[in-house]
Short mmCIF file of C-alpha atoms and ligand atoms in Angstrom, two decimals:
data_model
loop_
_atom_site.label_atom_id
_atom_site.label_comp_id
_atom_site.label_asym_id
_atom_site.label_seq_id
_atom_site.Cartn_x
_atom_site.Cartn_y
_atom_site.Cartn_z
CA MET A 1 -0.12 0.32 -0.04
CA ALA A 2 1.79 3.73 -0.60
CA PRO A 3 1.98 5.45 2.34
CA GLU A 4 -0.49 7.72 1.57
CA GLN A 5 -2.83 5.25 1.39
CA GLU A 6 -1.76 3.48 4.81
CA ILE A 7 -4.48 3.77 7.81
CA SER A 8 -2.43 5.35 10.71
CA ILE A 9 -2.80 3.52 14.00
CA ASP A 10 -4.69 6.37 15.53
CA LYS A 11 -7.62 5.41 13.45
CA TRP A 12 -7.61 2.27 14.18
CA HIS A 13 -10.25 0.64 16.59
CA ILE A 14 -8.88 -0.76 20.04
CA GLN A 15 -9.63 -3.89 18.88
CA THR A 16 -7.31 -3.93 15.75
CA ILE A 17 -4.66 -2.41 18.05
CA ALA A 18 -4.57 -4.34 20.55
CA VAL A 19 -3.74 -7.32 18.21
CA HIS A 20 -1.43 -5.28 15.75
CA ALA A 21 0.17 -2.54 17.84
CA GLY A 22 3.99 -2.67 18.54
CA TYR A 23 5.34 -5.42 16.18
CA ASN A 24 6.14 -5.34 12.81
CA SER A 25 7.99 -8.80 11.43
CA GLU A 26 10.98 -7.58 9.63
CA SER A 27 12.96 -10.66 10.83
CA LYS A 28 14.46 -12.45 7.91
CA GLU A 29 12.28 -15.85 8.80
CA GLY A 30 8.79 -13.69 8.62
CA ASP A 31 7.38 -14.20 12.33
CA ILE A 32 4.15 -13.58 12.42
CA MET A 33 4.12 -13.27 16.24
CA GLN A 34 6.92 -11.49 17.84
CA PRO A 35 9.66 -13.69 19.08
CA ILE A 36 11.16 -13.89 22.90
CA HIS A 37 14.31 -12.11 23.11
CA LEU A 38 15.67 -13.97 26.06
CA SER A 39 19.39 -12.09 25.46
CA THR A 40 20.23 -9.66 28.43
CA THR A 41 22.91 -7.87 25.57
CA PHE A 42 22.69 -6.87 22.70
CA GLN A 43 26.26 -6.72 20.10
CA ARG A 44 27.34 -3.17 18.86
CA ASN A 45 28.40 -2.31 15.19
CA GLN A 46 31.91 -3.10 14.16
CA ASP A 47 32.52 0.62 14.97
CA GLY A 48 31.71 0.10 18.92
CA THR A 49 28.06 2.65 17.92
CA LEU A 50 25.87 1.27 19.91
CA ASN A 51 22.32 -0.46 17.58
CA GLU A 52 18.64 0.07 19.18
CA PHE A 53 18.70 -2.15 21.97
CA ILE A 54 22.21 -2.31 24.36
CA TYR A 55 21.25 -4.32 27.75
CA SER A 56 17.78 -5.62 28.75
CA ARG A 57 17.51 -3.39 31.74
CA SER A 58 17.55 -0.41 29.51
CA GLY A 59 15.25 -1.79 26.84
CA ASN A 60 14.25 -4.83 24.99
CA PRO A 61 11.83 -5.56 21.61
CA ASN A 62 9.51 -7.50 23.71
CA ARG A 63 9.06 -4.70 26.46
CA ASP A 64 9.48 -2.07 23.18
CA ALA A 65 6.89 -4.08 21.41
CA VAL A 66 4.15 -4.04 24.78
CA GLU A 67 5.00 -0.17 25.96
CA THR A 68 3.57 0.46 22.20
CA LYS A 69 0.78 -1.23 22.31
CA ILE A 70 -0.49 0.05 25.56
CA ALA A 71 0.09 3.48 24.97
CA ALA A 72 -1.90 3.04 21.82
CA ILE A 73 -4.48 1.16 23.68
CA GLU A 74 -4.82 4.27 26.01
CA GLY A 75 -4.31 6.85 23.74
CA GLY A 76 -1.05 8.28 25.11
CA ALA A 77 1.99 9.38 23.77
CA GLU A 78 4.36 6.73 25.68
CA ALA A 79 4.11 4.20 27.78
CA PHE A 80 6.79 2.97 30.43
CA ALA A 81 6.39 -0.98 31.56
CA PHE A 82 7.63 -2.25 35.20
CA SER A 83 7.47 -5.39 37.28
CA SER A 84 4.02 -4.49 39.11
CA GLY A 85 1.68 -2.43 39.40
CA MET A 86 2.90 -0.63 43.07
CA ALA A 87 6.48 -0.27 41.00
CA ALA A 88 4.79 1.65 38.30
CA ILE A 89 2.96 3.81 41.10
CA ASN A 90 6.50 3.61 43.09
CA ALA A 91 7.79 5.50 39.33
CA LEU A 92 5.46 7.85 39.44
CA PHE A 93 5.50 9.10 43.15
CA GLU A 94 9.37 9.37 43.07
CA ASN A 95 9.39 11.87 40.34
CA VAL A 96 6.96 13.97 40.75
CA LEU A 97 6.52 14.63 44.23
CA GLU A 98 9.67 16.24 46.30
CA PRO A 99 10.35 15.77 49.62
CA GLY A 100 7.77 18.33 51.87
CA SER A 101 5.04 17.68 49.58
CA HIS A 102 1.64 16.61 49.33
CA ILE A 103 -0.32 14.06 47.81
CA ILE A 104 -3.96 13.85 47.89
CA ILE A 105 -5.34 10.29 47.53
CA PRO A 106 -8.94 8.67 47.54
CA ASP A 107 -9.99 7.42 51.09
CA ASP A 108 -11.55 4.21 49.33
CA CYS A 109 -7.99 3.17 47.20
CA TYR A 110 -6.27 0.55 46.87
CA HIS A 111 -4.47 -0.40 50.00
CA GLY A 112 -0.77 -0.80 48.60
CA THR A 113 -0.83 2.87 47.50
CA ARG A 114 -2.12 4.05 50.85
CA ASN A 115 0.61 2.01 52.06
CA LEU A 116 3.37 3.19 50.00
CA VAL A 117 2.83 6.86 50.55
CA ASP A 118 2.20 6.00 54.70
CA LYS A 119 5.10 3.74 55.11
CA PHE A 120 8.17 4.85 52.59
CA PHE A 121 6.90 8.66 51.54
CA ARG A 122 6.49 9.57 55.32
CA ARG A 123 10.17 9.06 55.41
CA TRP A 124 10.73 12.03 52.76
CA LYS A 125 8.31 14.09 54.63
CA VAL A 126 5.41 13.96 52.34
CA ASP A 127 2.02 14.71 53.66
CA PHE A 128 -1.17 13.23 52.05
CA SER A 129 -4.39 13.71 52.42
CA GLU A 130 -7.44 10.94 52.40
CA VAL A 131 -10.59 12.22 51.27
CA ASP A 132 -13.91 11.40 49.55
CA MET A 133 -13.23 11.99 46.39
CA THR A 134 -16.86 11.64 44.73
CA GLU A 135 -17.77 15.02 46.31
CA ILE A 136 -15.44 17.67 44.61
CA LYS A 137 -15.47 20.10 47.81
CA ASN A 138 -13.68 17.57 50.00
CA VAL A 139 -10.56 17.54 47.87
CA LEU A 140 -11.19 21.72 47.22
CA ALA A 141 -10.66 21.96 50.56
CA VAL A 142 -7.62 20.01 51.36
CA ILE A 143 -5.56 22.13 48.03
CA LYS A 144 -2.28 23.76 49.79
CA PRO A 145 0.45 25.45 48.34
CA ALA A 146 2.61 21.81 48.71
CA THR A 147 0.26 19.17 46.97
CA LYS A 148 2.11 17.87 43.61
CA LEU A 149 -0.39 15.01 43.12
CA ILE A 150 -4.04 14.14 42.81
CA TRP A 151 -4.26 10.42 42.52
CA MET A 152 -7.70 9.14 41.72
CA GLU A 153 -8.86 5.75 41.49
CA THR A 154 -12.56 5.24 39.62
CA PRO A 155 -14.21 3.21 40.11
CA SER A 156 -12.14 2.36 43.61
CA ASN A 157 -11.29 -0.25 45.09
CA PRO A 158 -12.62 -1.67 46.52
CA GLN A 159 -16.38 0.19 47.36
CA LEU A 160 -16.20 1.18 43.27
CA LYS A 161 -16.99 4.94 44.21
CA ILE A 162 -17.53 6.90 41.00
CA CYS A 163 -15.38 10.19 40.79
CA ASP A 164 -15.56 13.06 38.14
CA ILE A 165 -12.69 12.58 36.28
CA THR A 166 -13.24 15.69 34.12
CA ALA A 167 -14.06 17.78 36.79
CA LEU A 168 -10.98 16.91 39.07
CA ALA A 169 -8.58 17.50 36.30
CA THR A 170 -9.89 21.08 35.65
CA ILE A 171 -9.56 22.23 39.24
CA ALA A 172 -5.56 20.03 38.91
CA ASN A 173 -4.97 22.22 35.84
CA GLN A 174 -5.94 25.95 37.81
CA HIS A 175 -4.03 24.75 40.59
CA LYS A 176 -1.07 23.43 38.55
CA ILE A 177 -1.15 20.24 40.40
CA THR A 178 -0.43 17.22 38.48
CA ILE A 179 -3.61 14.62 38.46
CA ALA A 180 -2.94 10.90 37.39
CA CYS A 181 -5.48 8.09 37.81
CA ASP A 182 -5.26 4.30 38.61
CA ASN A 183 -7.68 2.75 35.41
CA THR A 184 -7.02 -0.79 36.48
CA PHE A 185 -10.59 -1.52 37.40
CA ALA A 186 -12.21 0.23 34.17
CA THR A 187 -9.43 -0.26 31.56
CA PRO A 188 -8.93 1.81 28.78
CA LEU A 189 -11.84 -0.16 26.94
CA PHE A 190 -14.66 1.66 29.39
CA GLN A 191 -12.56 5.08 30.18
CA LYS A 192 -10.09 7.48 29.04
CA PRO A 193 -8.21 9.55 31.47
CA LEU A 194 -5.75 10.87 29.18
CA ASP A 195 -8.86 12.32 27.11
CA MET A 196 -10.53 14.44 29.70
CA GLY A 197 -7.47 15.76 30.84
CA VAL A 198 -5.58 13.78 33.09
CA ASP A 199 -1.58 14.04 33.11
CA TYR A 200 -1.04 9.69 33.69
CA VAL A 201 -3.01 7.09 33.82
CA MET A 202 -1.36 3.89 35.46
CA HIS A 203 -2.76 -0.01 35.18
CA SER A 204 -1.86 -2.83 37.26
CA SER A 205 -1.03 -5.00 34.27
CA THR A 206 -1.41 -8.11 36.98
CA LYS A 207 -5.17 -7.43 35.78
CA PHE A 208 -7.56 -7.13 33.06
CA PHE A 209 -4.76 -6.29 31.00
CA SER A 210 -3.18 -10.12 31.86
CA GLY A 211 -6.48 -11.44 32.15
CA HIS A 212 -5.31 -14.95 33.25
CA SER A 213 -3.61 -14.36 36.68
CA ASP A 214 0.12 -15.58 35.30
CA VAL A 215 2.31 -12.39 34.75
CA LEU A 216 2.53 -9.53 37.52
CA GLY A 217 2.89 -6.21 35.73
CA GLY A 218 2.73 -2.53 35.97
CA VAL A 219 1.99 0.67 33.72
CA LEU A 220 2.55 4.36 33.43
CA VAL A 221 1.18 6.00 30.31
CA VAL A 222 1.57 9.86 29.77
CA LYS A 223 -0.11 12.00 28.01
CA GLU A 224 2.48 13.98 26.45
CA LYS A 225 6.20 13.66 26.52
CA THR A 226 7.54 16.09 29.03
CA THR A 227 10.40 16.57 31.18
CA VAL A 228 8.97 14.52 33.59
CA SER A 229 8.17 11.68 31.06
CA GLU A 230 11.90 11.96 30.53
CA ARG A 231 12.37 11.11 33.90
CA LEU A 232 10.47 8.51 34.27
CA ARG A 233 12.52 6.86 31.54
CA GLU A 234 15.64 7.55 32.62
CA TYR A 235 14.34 5.84 36.26
CA GLN A 236 13.23 2.62 34.87
CA GLN A 237 16.30 2.17 33.37
CA ILE A 238 18.22 2.89 36.37
CA ALA A 239 15.85 1.83 38.79
CA GLY A 240 15.36 -1.18 36.94
CA ALA A 241 12.38 -2.41 38.15
CA VAL A 242 11.68 -3.93 34.57
CA PRO A 243 9.53 -6.90 33.44
CA SER A 244 10.98 -9.53 32.39
CA PRO A 245 11.25 -10.37 28.23
CA PHE A 246 8.62 -13.42 29.02
CA ASP A 247 6.36 -11.42 31.17
CA CYS A 248 6.47 -9.17 28.33
CA TRP A 249 5.56 -11.37 26.06
CA LEU A 250 2.88 -13.20 27.96
CA LEU A 251 1.14 -9.47 28.81
CA ASN A 252 1.24 -8.62 24.77
CA ARG A 253 -0.36 -11.97 23.57
CA SER A 254 -2.67 -11.64 26.77
CA LEU A 255 -3.45 -8.00 25.15
CA SER A 256 -4.61 -9.09 21.65
CA THR A 257 -7.51 -10.86 23.32
CA PHE A 258 -8.35 -8.23 26.06
CA PRO A 259 -11.22 -6.12 23.39
CA ILE A 260 -12.82 -9.60 23.63
CA ARG A 261 -13.07 -10.98 26.98
CA VAL A 262 -13.20 -7.86 29.20
CA PRO A 263 -17.06 -7.12 27.57
CA LEU A 264 -18.21 -10.55 28.31
CA GLN A 265 -16.41 -9.82 31.54
CA CYS A 266 -18.20 -7.02 31.59
CA SER A 267 -22.30 -7.98 30.92
CA ASN A 268 -21.63 -11.26 33.10
CA ALA A 269 -21.01 -8.54 36.28
CA MET A 270 -23.92 -6.31 34.95
CA ALA A 271 -26.35 -9.66 35.22
CA LEU A 272 -24.42 -10.78 38.47
CA ALA A 273 -25.40 -7.30 40.21
CA GLN A 274 -29.09 -7.49 38.91
CA HIS A 275 -29.44 -10.68 40.60
CA LEU A 276 -27.88 -10.42 43.91
CA LEU A 277 -29.82 -7.08 44.12
CA GLN A 278 -32.83 -9.74 44.19
CA GLN A 279 -31.54 -11.46 47.05
CA ASN A 280 -32.72 -11.08 50.52
CA LYS A 281 -29.51 -12.78 52.10
CA ILE A 282 -27.25 -10.00 50.04
CA GLU A 283 -27.50 -6.09 52.30
CA LYS A 284 -26.13 -4.25 49.86
CA VAL A 285 -24.41 -4.65 45.99
CA PHE A 286 -21.50 -1.96 45.09
CA TYR A 287 -21.51 -1.81 41.14
CA PRO A 288 -21.50 1.27 38.70
CA GLY A 289 -23.54 0.23 36.14
CA LEU A 290 -26.67 -0.24 39.04
CA PRO A 291 -28.76 3.47 38.62
CA SER A 292 -29.02 2.66 42.83
CA HIS A 293 -24.84 2.81 42.61
CA LEU A 294 -24.24 6.64 44.13
CA ASN A 295 -22.23 7.67 41.41
CA HIS A 296 -24.29 5.76 38.86
CA SER A 297 -25.13 9.29 36.70
CA ILE A 298 -20.94 10.66 36.75
CA ALA A 299 -20.01 6.86 35.92
CA ALA A 300 -22.48 6.68 33.15
CA LYS A 301 -21.29 10.26 31.96
CA GLN A 302 -17.43 8.63 31.61
CA MET A 303 -17.66 5.16 31.27
CA LYS A 304 -18.10 4.36 28.00
CA GLY A 305 -19.30 0.50 26.59
CA GLY A 306 -19.80 -0.62 30.51
CA PHE A 307 -19.12 -0.15 34.06
CA GLY A 308 -16.68 -2.98 33.97
CA SER A 309 -16.61 -6.42 35.87
CA ILE A 310 -15.75 -5.89 39.65
CA LEU A 311 -18.52 -5.60 42.33
CA SER A 312 -18.94 -5.77 45.91
CA ILE A 313 -21.46 -6.56 48.23
CA LEU A 314 -22.13 -6.17 51.95
CA VAL A 315 -23.64 -9.95 52.88
CA LYS A 316 -26.32 -10.20 55.56
CA GLY A 317 -24.59 -10.65 58.61
CA ASN A 318 -20.94 -10.88 60.44
CA LYS A 319 -17.65 -12.21 59.37
CA GLU A 320 -18.22 -15.34 59.85
CA ASP A 321 -21.47 -15.79 57.70
CA THR A 322 -19.81 -13.66 54.95
CA LEU A 323 -16.77 -15.99 54.95
CA HIS A 324 -19.08 -18.87 55.06
CA PHE A 325 -20.86 -17.63 52.01
CA ALA A 326 -17.53 -17.33 50.26
CA GLY A 327 -16.64 -21.34 51.40
CA ARG A 328 -19.38 -22.18 49.94
CA LEU A 329 -18.32 -20.84 46.19
CA LYS A 330 -17.59 -23.87 44.11
CA ILE A 331 -17.25 -21.98 40.63
CA PHE A 332 -15.57 -18.51 41.95
CA LYS A 333 -12.43 -19.05 44.07
CA HIS A 334 -11.77 -17.37 47.11
CA ALA A 335 -8.32 -15.69 46.60
CA THR A 336 -7.08 -12.22 46.19
CA SER A 337 -6.78 -10.36 42.31
CA LEU A 338 -9.15 -9.54 40.21
CA GLY A 339 -9.08 -9.11 36.03
CA GLY A 340 -8.58 -13.07 35.34
CA VAL A 341 -10.91 -15.05 32.97
CA GLU A 342 -11.84 -17.33 35.94
CA SER A 343 -14.11 -15.31 38.43
CA LEU A 344 -12.74 -15.09 42.12
CA VAL A 345 -14.23 -13.40 45.46
CA GLU A 346 -12.45 -11.89 48.53
CA HIS A 347 -12.80 -10.65 51.85
CA ARG A 348 -10.92 -7.32 51.87
CA ARG A 349 -11.02 -6.43 55.55
CA THR A 350 -8.77 -9.52 55.67
CA ALA A 351 -6.13 -8.82 53.07
CA GLU A 352 -6.37 -5.14 53.79
CA GLY A 353 -3.89 -5.73 57.05
CA ALA A 354 -2.86 -3.21 59.52
CA HIS A 355 -5.29 -0.10 58.09
CA PRO A 356 -8.83 -2.06 56.48
CA ILE A 357 -10.97 0.46 54.99
CA SER A 358 -13.54 -2.32 54.01
CA PRO A 359 -16.48 -3.85 56.47
CA ASP A 360 -16.47 -6.95 58.18
CA ASN A 361 -19.18 -8.28 55.72
CA LEU A 362 -18.00 -6.99 52.50
CA LEU A 363 -17.31 -9.05 49.55
CA ARG A 364 -15.26 -7.99 46.25
CA ILE A 365 -16.29 -10.11 43.35
CA SER A 366 -14.11 -10.27 40.33
CA VAL A 367 -16.23 -11.45 37.50
CA GLY A 368 -15.30 -13.91 34.74
CA ILE A 369 -15.99 -15.31 31.43
CA GLU A 370 -18.08 -18.49 32.78
CA HIS A 371 -21.21 -19.12 31.58
CA ILE A 372 -23.56 -16.23 33.33
CA ASP A 373 -26.18 -18.99 34.22
CA ASP A 374 -23.35 -20.99 35.86
CA LEU A 375 -21.96 -18.42 38.22
CA LEU A 376 -25.66 -17.90 39.31
CA ASN A 377 -26.36 -20.78 40.34
CA ASP A 378 -23.35 -21.05 41.98
CA ILE A 379 -24.14 -17.66 44.05
CA SER A 380 -27.56 -19.46 44.40
CA GLN A 381 -26.39 -22.78 46.10
CA ALA A 382 -24.00 -20.74 48.26
CA LEU A 383 -26.92 -18.87 49.88
CA GLU A 384 -29.52 -21.48 50.51
N1 PLP B 1 -3.94 -0.73 42.11
C1 PLP B 1 -4.94 -1.19 41.89
C2 PLP B 1 -6.78 -0.86 41.79
C3 PLP B 1 -4.98 -2.79 42.20
O1 PLP B 1 -6.34 -3.48 42.13
C4 PLP B 1 -4.03 -2.96 42.37
C5 PLP B 1 -3.42 -4.37 42.73
O2 PLP B 1 -4.65 -5.11 43.34
C6 PLP B 1 -2.65 -2.04 42.20
C7 PLP B 1 -2.93 -0.73 41.52
C8 PLP B 1 -1.35 -3.13 42.69
O3 PLP B 1 -0.88 -3.76 41.39
P1 PLP B 1 0.24 -4.80 41.39
O4 PLP B 1 -0.23 -6.11 42.80
O5 PLP B 1 0.36 -5.75 40.34
O6 PLP B 1 1.69 -4.53 41.88
#
């Protein structure tokens, strides 16, 4: 095809990007799928000059391919892959915050993110405010001159709270504060924070991007290349919390089916949420797709095509009743993590450690791709 006839990647649909972005075989073998480049080091030219890759911590063809694909999926200028979601969050915090900075985080955010700020950034004298970000006024009330970062998580983990991304991005912009969003739960299939004024998006790629509960990873995506993004690249290469070539390869492969796995998980979640709502042994269902959800109208405004596949429930009764229900499930396994093809439940309070935020009777549910009738029957038999 002549260059002027080529369809540029930003015109592709997410399904096409997920299959094709990042790797274009030019090898003499003509591999359709990218091979795994295990070599940690790469040969120099005869005159000693360097080629594209030097040493695997600095860069590797598999990492390069997966970063290109994720940047295109999320609609960002560049992506940075890390060995876990927490490593990605830490990289951003280390490069945006300074000693004495102030950060605003949601009161219902992944406990690991809170732990990072509380246990480690405290040593840098970083101050933090935990606020209910569903109300803009709560964020405005804690902004101070030292505020350097607003960290959003929407939907939040585990109560599925929704904050208004555009409104918060506008406030951040007005106050010249960096704003970032943990987009792990929503995924770029349903929510594109970079298009709503956010500077950085983060994913635990361990979850929906990997989708099979067999790869640990994290990724940051920047809206545009800046001096901070240059520093992030340098930080990634120097600090070295990078994923292995095999993990990048697995992630790249999993991403190809991400746009067909996640809509199914999402429609299963909606059906399950509606079913749970009818059960008299269930006290409450938190799912942003339900009109009864406190922030449903904001979710409907900013999430396009679905509300994700994570929900939480309050079981009528105490901790023992809740654990008993979780233990009786046969298809849903009681385990941590989320976003895989298999359905999981988790008693969050047990997982949250020293600073629990979840009630004793809360179970978080990650809905997989199993047949919905089997999932509903499993819930019914466990509730009996
Ligand atoms: N963000 C959210 C919303 C999460 O649920 C998690 C992990 O559960 C993380 C970040 C951290 O990711 P990882 O476990 O890949 O380090």
